[in-house]
Structure formats: C-alpha cells, structure tokens
Amino acid sequence: MLDKITYEFLESVDSTNERIKALAREDREQGLVISADTQTAGKGRIGRKWETPKRDTIATSILLRPTDIPIESVPTITVIGAMAVRKALEVVCGIQSEIKWPNDIVIDGKKICGILTEMEMRDGRVWYVVCGIGVNVHNRDFPEEIAFKATSVDIELEKIQSKAHSSRKEITKAIWEYFKEYYNIFVRTADLSALKEEYERHLANIGKAVRIEAQENSYEAIAKGITIQGELIVEVDGQEQIIRTGEVSVRGIYGYS
Ligand code: BT5
C-alpha cells in the first residue's frame, strides 16, 4: 500500500528518475516524489531523450517499494501512471486525453506526456521501482524533431478556448494523488482486474488499426484492449495476439498515435 507521499523540489537535476534511484539506494522511503524545474539529461525509453525546458514542463518521479507484487507486474505500474495523468488532466485542466499504450498520453495523436518506469533488483527481489512522468504544460513550441508530434496543456487549453489555469504544482499533486488511488487498487490483486475497464475506455486506437513494429518485422493489427497484466491485445488476421511492453512499438497507421 502507498500511504504517504512526500514532495521535494529541485531547480535542476540530470533526471528525476536518476535522483530517485540514488535516494532509493540510500534507503529513502516509498512515496518520495522528486520534481524538477528542468532536467539536463531527461530520458525516455531505450536511451531516448526527453525534452524538459525550464519551467515549461512537469518532470516528476516517485519511489515505490512494492513488497507483494511479482517482478512481471512491475511494467504494469506504467499503466497506473498513465491512468493517473489522464485523470489529473481531466479534473484539473478540463482536458480530455487518451492513453497510447504503454507509456504515452496523447491528444489528437500528439504526445503531451511520457512515462518511464525503472526498477532495481536485490537478492532476487524487486528492491525498488521508480515511476517517472513528464508532462508538457507551458510549452509553446518544441524542437523540430518532435514539433509535429508533441503538444502541451497550454496549447490544448487554447484550442478549446478554456480559461482554466494550468499550474504545474496543482497538476503534479493531482497526478500523484490519483496515482496513489489507482496503485492501491492495483496492489490488492497485483493486476488490473479492477482497472481494466476504465483503462480501455481511454485507450487510443481501440478497435482501430495499429502498426506493430517488432525487431524483425512490422505488421498491421487491430487494437482490442489490454490484459489484466497490462499487455496489449491485438487482432491479426482474425487471431488474438498479446503484445508485451518493450517488445514492440505500436503506431497508429494514420498520424502519430
Ligand atoms: C517516454 O519515452 O515517453 C518516457 C518519458 C519519461 C520522461 C520522464 S520526465 C521525469 C522522469 N525523468 C526522466 O529522465 N524521465 C522521466 P519514449 O516513449 O521512449 O519517448 C521518447 C520520445 O518522445 C523521444 O524520442 C522524442 O521523440 C519524444 N519526446 C521527447 N521529449 C518530448 C516532449 N517533451 N514532449 C513530447 N515528446 C517528446
């Protein structure tokens, strides 16, 4: 169970995930959240870069010490993070977004948030997990390589002519409060049985074509939903297939998502 969340803020850090890892190794407690104004080495999956311009984005990570979930369930924590961000954007900002399995939040096919879950083992068991979340909030423009596929809270609020304010602090707090709620439901069963339905309601591309890009080949499939372990279910030539996190990347055939 995740009971208490404690917040610490840094002006600048290499990566909030790396900072949490260092503190985890110093035996800090579960529930510690580190947020930063900017990251000098913000990272995505498999060594990709995550842009964190100063004061424009949320870069925030939580330390978790799951005691009763098996190692196979750890990637599901990314799903929990995605649900929490989606909900926070809806409640705090009035913005509707979708979850692009496994680790992105998108609006009209553009990415507003990315999530990176990492863990370290000790003595054959999960020692700690860090779930890191990056949300674009005040960004007005993006580096050329991502300009076509990125968006921010302020850009989206302007589109819907909303006067809602977008305080990074308020959004961050809401993200971790919802994260706590969803996480505690998740750890009860170590799966998504109680959350699957809500997740699927917000899954981008459900019922639509996606392209599965595996290492050796790439093919078209229809996204059907997720398993209670958080894997993506797709249909290929009338047959159901399970896609596990990290194995492949999933792209919408039309547009980014
Ligand atoms: C992710 O990876 O989307 C995970 C991003 C996690 C960032 C958080 S911030 C707090 C914590 N500390 C860290 O160091 N990381 C976490 P991936 O699915 O691999 O996507 C990375 C790709 O997203 C990049 O290769 C770019 O194409 C794109 N990208 C980079 N910065 C972006 C941004 N600010 N907004 C939208 N897209 C971006």
mmCIF file of C-alpha atoms and ligand atoms in Angstrom:
data_model
loop_
_atom_site.group_PDB
_atom_site.id
_atom_site.type_symbol
_atom_site.label_atom_id
_atom_site.label_comp_id
_atom_site.label_asym_id
_atom_site.label_seq_id
_atom_site.Cartn_x
_atom_site.Cartn_y
_atom_site.Cartn_z
ATOM 1 C CA MET A 1 0.000 0.000 0.000
ATOM 2 C CA LEU A 2 1.117 3.516 -0.770
ATOM 3 C CA ASP A 3 0.059 5.741 2.156
ATOM 4 C CA LYS A 4 2.043 8.897 2.346
ATOM 5 C CA ILE A 5 3.500 10.991 -0.440
ATOM 6 C CA THR A 6 6.248 13.468 0.348
ATOM 7 C CA TYR A 7 7.273 16.113 -2.147
ATOM 8 C CA GLU A 8 10.736 17.505 -2.778
ATOM 9 C CA PHE A 9 11.539 20.040 -5.455
ATOM 10 C CA LEU A 10 14.797 20.742 -7.261
ATOM 11 C CA GLU A 11 15.570 23.554 -9.657
ATOM 12 C CA SER A 12 17.730 21.432 -11.886
ATOM 13 C CA VAL A 13 18.668 17.757 -11.951
ATOM 14 C CA ASP A 14 20.070 15.311 -14.507
ATOM 15 C CA SER A 15 16.918 13.191 -14.382
ATOM 16 C CA THR A 16 14.320 12.900 -11.637
ATOM 17 C CA ASN A 17 14.373 9.123 -12.212
ATOM 18 C CA GLU A 18 18.139 9.027 -11.601
ATOM 19 C CA ARG A 19 17.743 11.184 -8.498
ATOM 20 C CA ILE A 20 15.109 8.832 -7.083
ATOM 21 C CA LYS A 21 17.365 5.854 -7.834
ATOM 22 C CA ALA A 22 20.218 7.430 -5.860
ATOM 23 C CA LEU A 23 17.903 8.137 -2.929
ATOM 24 C CA ALA A 24 16.377 4.659 -3.108
ATOM 25 C CA ARG A 25 19.859 3.208 -2.676
ATOM 26 C CA GLU A 26 20.180 5.396 0.443
ATOM 27 C CA ASP A 27 17.107 3.663 1.832
ATOM 28 C CA ARG A 28 14.659 6.514 1.464
ATOM 29 C CA GLU A 29 11.049 5.532 1.913
ATOM 30 C CA GLN A 30 8.357 4.667 -0.578
ATOM 31 C CA GLY A 31 6.213 7.651 -1.510
ATOM 32 C CA LEU A 32 9.067 10.116 -2.014
ATOM 33 C CA VAL A 33 8.388 12.334 -5.030
ATOM 34 C CA ILE A 34 11.111 14.410 -6.670
ATOM 35 C CA SER A 35 10.085 17.084 -9.150
ATOM 36 C CA ALA A 36 12.350 19.474 -11.014
ATOM 37 C CA ASP A 37 12.100 22.685 -12.982
ATOM 38 C CA THR A 38 14.398 21.297 -15.624
ATOM 39 C CA GLN A 39 16.345 18.121 -16.385
ATOM 40 C CA THR A 40 19.746 18.226 -18.023
ATOM 41 C CA ALA A 41 19.557 14.557 -19.058
ATOM 42 C CA GLY A 42 15.834 13.788 -19.122
ATOM 43 C CA LYS A 43 15.379 10.370 -20.654
ATOM 44 C CA GLY A 44 12.795 8.285 -22.423
ATOM 45 C CA ARG A 45 12.866 4.559 -23.067
ATOM 46 C CA ILE A 46 15.859 2.769 -24.568
ATOM 47 C CA GLY A 47 18.185 5.726 -24.243
ATOM 48 C CA ARG A 48 15.921 8.246 -25.962
ATOM 49 C CA LYS A 49 15.975 11.867 -24.898
ATOM 50 C CA TRP A 50 13.124 13.610 -23.062
ATOM 51 C CA GLU A 51 12.906 17.386 -23.536
ATOM 52 C CA THR A 52 12.409 19.296 -20.272
ATOM 53 C CA PRO A 53 12.649 23.024 -20.977
ATOM 54 C CA LYS A 54 12.986 25.098 -17.834
ATOM 55 C CA ARG A 55 9.731 25.980 -16.088
ATOM 56 C CA ASP A 56 7.601 24.700 -19.010
ATOM 57 C CA THR A 57 7.133 21.074 -18.079
ATOM 58 C CA ILE A 58 6.467 18.743 -15.227
ATOM 59 C CA ALA A 59 9.288 16.306 -14.543
ATOM 60 C CA THR A 60 8.385 14.198 -11.559
ATOM 61 C CA SER A 61 9.239 10.726 -10.244
ATOM 62 C CA ILE A 62 8.059 8.577 -7.360
ATOM 63 C CA LEU A 63 9.888 5.979 -5.306
ATOM 64 C CA LEU A 64 7.968 2.745 -4.772
ATOM 65 C CA ARG A 65 8.909 -0.308 -2.760
ATOM 66 C CA PRO A 66 6.340 -2.860 -3.809
ATOM 67 C CA THR A 67 6.507 -5.758 -1.390
ATOM 68 C CA ASP A 68 3.867 -8.087 -2.664
ATOM 69 C CA ILE A 69 3.906 -7.836 -6.401
ATOM 70 C CA PRO A 70 5.860 -10.209 -8.617
ATOM 71 C CA ILE A 71 8.543 -8.821 -10.924
ATOM 72 C CA GLU A 72 6.349 -9.499 -14.002
ATOM 73 C CA SER A 73 3.808 -6.989 -12.664
ATOM 74 C CA VAL A 74 6.266 -4.094 -12.426
ATOM 75 C CA PRO A 75 5.730 -2.829 -16.013
ATOM 76 C CA THR A 76 2.026 -2.509 -15.174
ATOM 77 C CA ILE A 77 2.974 0.440 -12.961
ATOM 78 C CA THR A 78 3.387 2.435 -16.182
ATOM 79 C CA VAL A 79 -0.284 1.761 -16.877
ATOM 80 C CA ILE A 80 -1.148 3.098 -13.416
ATOM 81 C CA GLY A 81 0.882 6.243 -14.124
ATOM 82 C CA ALA A 82 -0.893 6.753 -17.441
ATOM 83 C CA MET A 83 -4.319 6.457 -15.812
ATOM 84 C CA ALA A 84 -3.322 8.959 -13.138
ATOM 85 C CA VAL A 85 -2.060 11.560 -15.620
ATOM 86 C CA ARG A 86 -5.120 11.218 -17.832
ATOM 87 C CA LYS A 87 -7.403 11.709 -14.851
ATOM 88 C CA ALA A 88 -5.416 14.668 -13.488
ATOM 89 C CA LEU A 89 -5.542 16.446 -16.860
ATOM 90 C CA GLU A 90 -9.292 15.923 -16.992
ATOM 91 C CA VAL A 91 -10.045 17.043 -13.449
ATOM 92 C CA VAL A 92 -7.545 19.878 -13.020
ATOM 93 C CA CYS A 93 -7.457 21.274 -16.564
ATOM 94 C CA GLY A 94 -10.685 20.015 -18.165
ATOM 95 C CA ILE A 95 -8.612 18.389 -20.920
ATOM 96 C CA GLN A 96 -9.657 15.076 -22.471
ATOM 97 C CA SER A 97 -6.757 12.873 -23.455
ATOM 98 C CA GLU A 98 -6.161 9.269 -24.453
ATOM 99 C CA ILE A 99 -3.661 6.676 -23.349
ATOM 100 C CA LYS A 100 -1.383 5.357 -26.035
ATOM 101 C CA TRP A 101 -0.246 2.008 -24.742
ATOM 102 C CA PRO A 102 2.048 1.557 -22.984
ATOM 103 C CA ASN A 103 3.520 4.830 -21.849
ATOM 104 C CA ASP A 104 2.179 7.916 -23.616
ATOM 105 C CA ILE A 105 -0.720 10.263 -23.123
ATOM 106 C CA VAL A 106 -1.885 11.805 -26.372
ATOM 107 C CA ILE A 107 -4.371 14.395 -27.562
ATOM 108 C CA ASP A 108 -5.433 14.239 -31.208
ATOM 109 C CA GLY A 109 -2.459 11.971 -31.801
ATOM 110 C CA LYS A 110 0.073 14.356 -30.232
ATOM 111 C CA LYS A 111 2.068 13.433 -27.181
ATOM 112 C CA ILE A 112 1.537 15.503 -24.034
ATOM 113 C CA CYS A 113 3.104 13.082 -21.548
ATOM 114 C CA GLY A 114 5.597 10.231 -21.434
ATOM 115 C CA ILE A 115 6.200 7.766 -18.607
ATOM 116 C CA LEU A 116 9.314 5.787 -17.754
ATOM 117 C CA THR A 117 9.213 3.030 -15.123
ATOM 118 C CA GLU A 118 12.504 1.523 -13.978
ATOM 119 C CA MET A 119 13.467 -0.856 -11.216
ATOM 120 C CA GLU A 120 16.376 -2.447 -9.455
ATOM 121 C CA MET A 121 16.562 -5.944 -8.005
ATOM 122 C CA ARG A 122 18.394 -7.062 -4.869
ATOM 123 C CA ASP A 123 18.723 -10.635 -3.636
ATOM 124 C CA GLY A 124 16.453 -11.826 -6.404
ATOM 125 C CA ARG A 125 13.603 -9.497 -5.432
ATOM 126 C CA VAL A 126 12.341 -6.096 -6.512
ATOM 127 C CA TRP A 127 14.315 -3.645 -4.361
ATOM 128 C CA TYR A 128 12.618 -0.501 -5.604
ATOM 129 C CA VAL A 129 10.704 0.880 -8.558
ATOM 130 C CA VAL A 130 10.778 4.422 -9.883
ATOM 131 C CA CYS A 131 7.949 5.740 -11.998
ATOM 132 C CA GLY A 132 8.856 8.970 -13.784
ATOM 133 C CA ILE A 133 6.364 11.215 -15.523
ATOM 134 C CA GLY A 134 6.994 14.097 -17.903
ATOM 135 C CA VAL A 135 4.114 16.388 -18.884
ATOM 136 C CA ASN A 136 4.314 19.337 -21.274
ATOM 137 C CA VAL A 137 2.480 22.229 -19.612
ATOM 138 C CA HIS A 138 3.508 25.714 -20.748
ATOM 139 C CA ASN A 139 5.484 24.721 -23.869
ATOM 140 C CA ARG A 140 4.515 26.799 -26.896
ATOM 141 C CA ASP A 141 6.985 25.305 -29.313
ATOM 142 C CA PHE A 142 9.118 22.201 -29.496
ATOM 143 C CA PRO A 143 12.418 21.186 -31.101
ATOM 144 C CA GLU A 144 11.961 20.466 -34.803
ATOM 145 C CA GLU A 145 12.237 16.668 -34.450
ATOM 146 C CA ILE A 146 9.185 16.470 -32.199
ATOM 147 C CA ALA A 147 7.198 19.581 -33.189
ATOM 148 C CA PHE A 148 4.806 17.518 -35.365
ATOM 149 C CA LYS A 149 4.017 15.026 -32.626
ATOM 150 C CA ALA A 150 4.070 16.976 -29.338
ATOM 151 C CA THR A 151 1.562 19.176 -27.573
ATOM 152 C CA SER A 152 1.146 20.851 -24.177
ATOM 153 C CA VAL A 153 -1.565 21.724 -21.669
ATOM 154 C CA ASP A 154 -1.484 25.410 -22.665
ATOM 155 C CA ILE A 155 -1.742 24.625 -26.397
ATOM 156 C CA GLU A 156 -4.724 22.357 -25.738
ATOM 157 C CA LEU A 157 -6.439 24.830 -23.415
ATOM 158 C CA GLU A 158 -6.131 27.481 -26.081
ATOM 159 C CA LYS A 159 -7.672 25.173 -28.666
ATOM 160 C CA ILE A 160 -10.784 24.675 -26.553
ATOM 161 C CA GLN A 161 -10.722 28.359 -25.579
ATOM 162 C CA SER A 162 -10.594 27.405 -21.951
ATOM 163 C CA LYS A 163 -9.605 29.861 -19.266
ATOM 164 C CA ALA A 164 -8.654 27.029 -16.936
ATOM 165 C CA HIS A 165 -5.309 27.639 -15.363
ATOM 166 C CA SER A 166 -2.544 25.141 -15.600
ATOM 167 C CA SER A 167 -0.425 25.251 -12.503
ATOM 168 C CA ARG A 168 2.344 22.683 -12.668
ATOM 169 C CA LYS A 169 2.188 22.295 -8.909
ATOM 170 C CA GLU A 170 -1.530 21.564 -8.880
ATOM 171 C CA ILE A 171 -1.312 19.110 -11.789
ATOM 172 C CA THR A 172 1.651 17.326 -10.175
ATOM 173 C CA LYS A 173 -0.193 16.953 -6.894
ATOM 174 C CA ALA A 174 -3.287 15.609 -8.650
ATOM 175 C CA ILE A 175 -1.197 13.136 -10.656
ATOM 176 C CA TRP A 176 0.307 11.609 -7.525
ATOM 177 C CA GLU A 177 -2.974 11.623 -5.582
ATOM 178 C CA TYR A 178 -4.696 9.711 -8.401
ATOM 179 C CA PHE A 179 -1.620 7.539 -8.781
ATOM 180 C CA LYS A 180 -1.950 6.582 -5.109
ATOM 181 C CA GLU A 181 -5.614 5.662 -5.577
ATOM 182 C CA TYR A 182 -5.025 3.540 -8.671
ATOM 183 C CA TYR A 183 -1.833 1.987 -7.309
ATOM 184 C CA ASN A 184 -3.552 0.846 -4.125
ATOM 185 C CA ILE A 185 -6.303 -0.782 -6.164
ATOM 186 C CA PHE A 186 -3.636 -2.424 -8.342
ATOM 187 C CA VAL A 187 -1.552 -3.856 -5.464
ATOM 188 C CA ARG A 188 -4.559 -5.549 -3.901
ATOM 189 C CA THR A 189 -4.579 -8.088 -6.735
ATOM 190 C CA ALA A 190 -1.233 -7.269 -8.438
ATOM 191 C CA ASP A 191 -3.152 -6.928 -11.673
ATOM 192 C CA LEU A 192 -5.552 -4.627 -13.470
ATOM 193 C CA SER A 193 -8.732 -6.622 -12.905
ATOM 194 C CA ALA A 194 -10.415 -3.684 -11.149
ATOM 195 C CA LEU A 195 -8.989 -1.028 -13.506
ATOM 196 C CA LYS A 196 -9.079 -2.618 -16.938
ATOM 197 C CA GLU A 197 -12.484 -1.284 -17.861
ATOM 198 C CA GLU A 198 -11.603 2.344 -17.078
ATOM 199 C CA TYR A 199 -8.281 1.979 -18.881
ATOM 200 C CA GLU A 200 -9.869 0.606 -22.038
ATOM 201 C CA ARG A 201 -12.374 3.455 -22.117
ATOM 202 C CA HIS A 202 -9.447 5.799 -22.623
ATOM 203 C CA LEU A 203 -7.203 3.643 -24.763
ATOM 204 C CA ALA A 204 -6.279 5.394 -28.005
ATOM 205 C CA ASN A 205 -6.863 3.387 -31.168
ATOM 206 C CA ILE A 206 -9.150 0.832 -29.587
ATOM 207 C CA GLY A 207 -10.925 -1.003 -32.394
ATOM 208 C CA LYS A 208 -8.660 0.666 -34.926
ATOM 209 C CA ALA A 209 -5.650 -0.286 -36.961
ATOM 210 C CA VAL A 210 -2.203 -0.004 -35.422
ATOM 211 C CA ARG A 211 1.165 -0.941 -36.779
ATOM 212 C CA ILE A 212 3.214 -3.304 -34.662
ATOM 213 C CA GLU A 213 6.895 -2.676 -35.133
ATOM 214 C CA ALA A 214 8.783 -5.660 -33.809
ATOM 215 C CA GLN A 215 12.537 -6.039 -34.225
ATOM 216 C CA GLU A 216 12.386 -8.424 -37.117
ATOM 217 C CA ASN A 217 9.168 -7.369 -38.845
ATOM 218 C CA SER A 218 6.340 -4.891 -38.890
ATOM 219 C CA TYR A 219 2.674 -5.629 -39.452
ATOM 220 C CA GLU A 220 -0.820 -4.228 -39.187
ATOM 221 C CA ALA A 221 -3.236 -5.236 -36.426
ATOM 222 C CA ILE A 222 -6.427 -4.082 -34.728
ATOM 223 C CA ALA A 223 -6.074 -2.920 -31.102
ATOM 224 C CA LYS A 224 -8.613 -4.771 -28.943
ATOM 225 C CA GLY A 225 -7.792 -3.860 -25.336
ATOM 226 C CA ILE A 226 -5.437 -4.894 -22.556
ATOM 227 C CA THR A 227 -4.993 -7.987 -20.436
ATOM 228 C CA ILE A 228 -5.138 -7.748 -16.649
ATOM 229 C CA GLN A 229 -1.333 -7.882 -16.746
ATOM 230 C CA GLY A 230 -1.316 -4.685 -18.774
ATOM 231 C CA GLU A 231 -0.313 -6.235 -22.100
ATOM 232 C CA LEU A 232 -1.906 -5.032 -25.315
ATOM 233 C CA ILE A 233 -4.364 -7.346 -27.061
ATOM 234 C CA VAL A 234 -4.395 -7.038 -30.838
ATOM 235 C CA GLU A 235 -6.050 -8.989 -33.603
ATOM 236 C CA VAL A 236 -4.060 -10.117 -36.609
ATOM 237 C CA ASP A 237 -5.874 -11.981 -39.400
ATOM 238 C CA GLY A 238 -8.707 -12.901 -37.055
ATOM 239 C CA GLN A 239 -6.346 -14.229 -34.350
ATOM 240 C CA GLU A 240 -5.751 -12.569 -30.996
ATOM 241 C CA GLN A 241 -2.185 -11.764 -30.095
ATOM 242 C CA ILE A 242 -0.665 -10.410 -26.893
ATOM 243 C CA ILE A 243 1.937 -7.667 -27.134
ATOM 244 C CA ARG A 244 4.211 -7.286 -24.126
ATOM 245 C CA THR A 245 5.757 -3.995 -23.028
ATOM 246 C CA GLY A 246 9.125 -3.316 -24.528
ATOM 247 C CA GLU A 247 8.879 -5.924 -27.242
ATOM 248 C CA VAL A 248 7.476 -3.711 -29.914
ATOM 249 C CA SER A 249 6.413 -0.207 -30.630
ATOM 250 C CA VAL A 250 2.842 0.444 -31.614
ATOM 251 C CA ARG A 251 1.942 3.161 -34.043
ATOM 252 C CA GLY A 252 -1.379 4.338 -35.339
ATOM 253 C CA ILE A 253 -1.466 3.946 -39.075
ATOM 254 C CA TYR A 254 -2.814 7.437 -39.509
ATOM 255 C CA GLY A 255 -0.978 10.112 -37.581
ATOM 256 C CA TYR A 256 1.313 9.695 -34.640
ATOM 257 C CA SER A 257 -0.849 7.809 -32.161
HETATM 258 C C1 BT5 B 1 8.935 8.376 -22.877
HETATM 259 O O1 BT5 B 1 9.850 7.646 -23.600
HETATM 260 O O2 BT5 B 1 7.972 8.907 -23.362
HETATM 261 C C2 BT5 B 1 9.260 8.483 -21.401
HETATM 262 C C3 BT5 B 1 9.491 9.884 -20.956
HETATM 263 C C4 BT5 B 1 9.654 9.970 -19.465
HETATM 264 C C5 BT5 B 1 10.061 11.330 -19.036
HETATM 265 C C6 BT5 B 1 10.069 11.469 -17.530
HETATM 266 S S1 BT5 B 1 10.351 13.114 -17.022
HETATM 267 C C7 BT5 B 1 10.567 12.598 -15.391
HETATM 268 C C8 BT5 B 1 11.394 11.332 -15.456
HETATM 269 N N1 BT5 B 1 12.811 11.626 -15.550
HETATM 270 C C9 BT5 B 1 13.356 11.192 -16.705
HETATM 271 O O3 BT5 B 1 14.547 11.315 -17.033
HETATM 272 N N2 BT5 B 1 12.401 10.627 -17.463
HETATM 273 C C10 BT5 B 1 11.108 10.629 -16.793
HETATM 274 P P1 BT5 B 1 9.674 7.209 -25.111
HETATM 275 O O4 BT5 B 1 8.363 6.504 -25.289
HETATM 276 O O5 BT5 B 1 10.915 6.467 -25.415
HETATM 277 O O6 BT5 B 1 9.584 8.549 -25.898
HETATM 278 C C11 BT5 B 1 10.692 9.364 -26.105
HETATM 279 C C12 BT5 B 1 10.436 10.136 -27.388
HETATM 280 O O7 BT5 B 1 9.436 11.141 -27.160
HETATM 281 C C13 BT5 B 1 11.650 10.905 -27.869
HETATM 282 O O8 BT5 B 1 12.466 10.102 -28.679
HETATM 283 C C14 BT5 B 1 11.009 12.039 -28.674
HETATM 284 O O9 BT5 B 1 10.626 11.579 -29.961
HETATM 285 C C15 BT5 B 1 9.728 12.307 -27.917
HETATM 286 N N3 BT5 B 1 9.849 13.440 -26.952
HETATM 287 C C16 BT5 B 1 10.939 13.876 -26.279
HETATM 288 N N4 BT5 B 1 10.640 14.887 -25.461
HETATM 289 C C17 BT5 B 1 9.304 15.129 -25.634
HETATM 290 C C18 BT5 B 1 8.398 16.050 -25.058
HETATM 291 N N5 BT5 B 1 8.755 16.953 -24.143
HETATM 292 N N6 BT5 B 1 7.102 16.001 -25.492
HETATM 293 C C19 BT5 B 1 6.687 15.104 -26.401
HETATM 294 N N7 BT5 B 1 7.507 14.202 -26.971
HETATM 295 C C20 BT5 B 1 8.799 14.203 -26.588
#
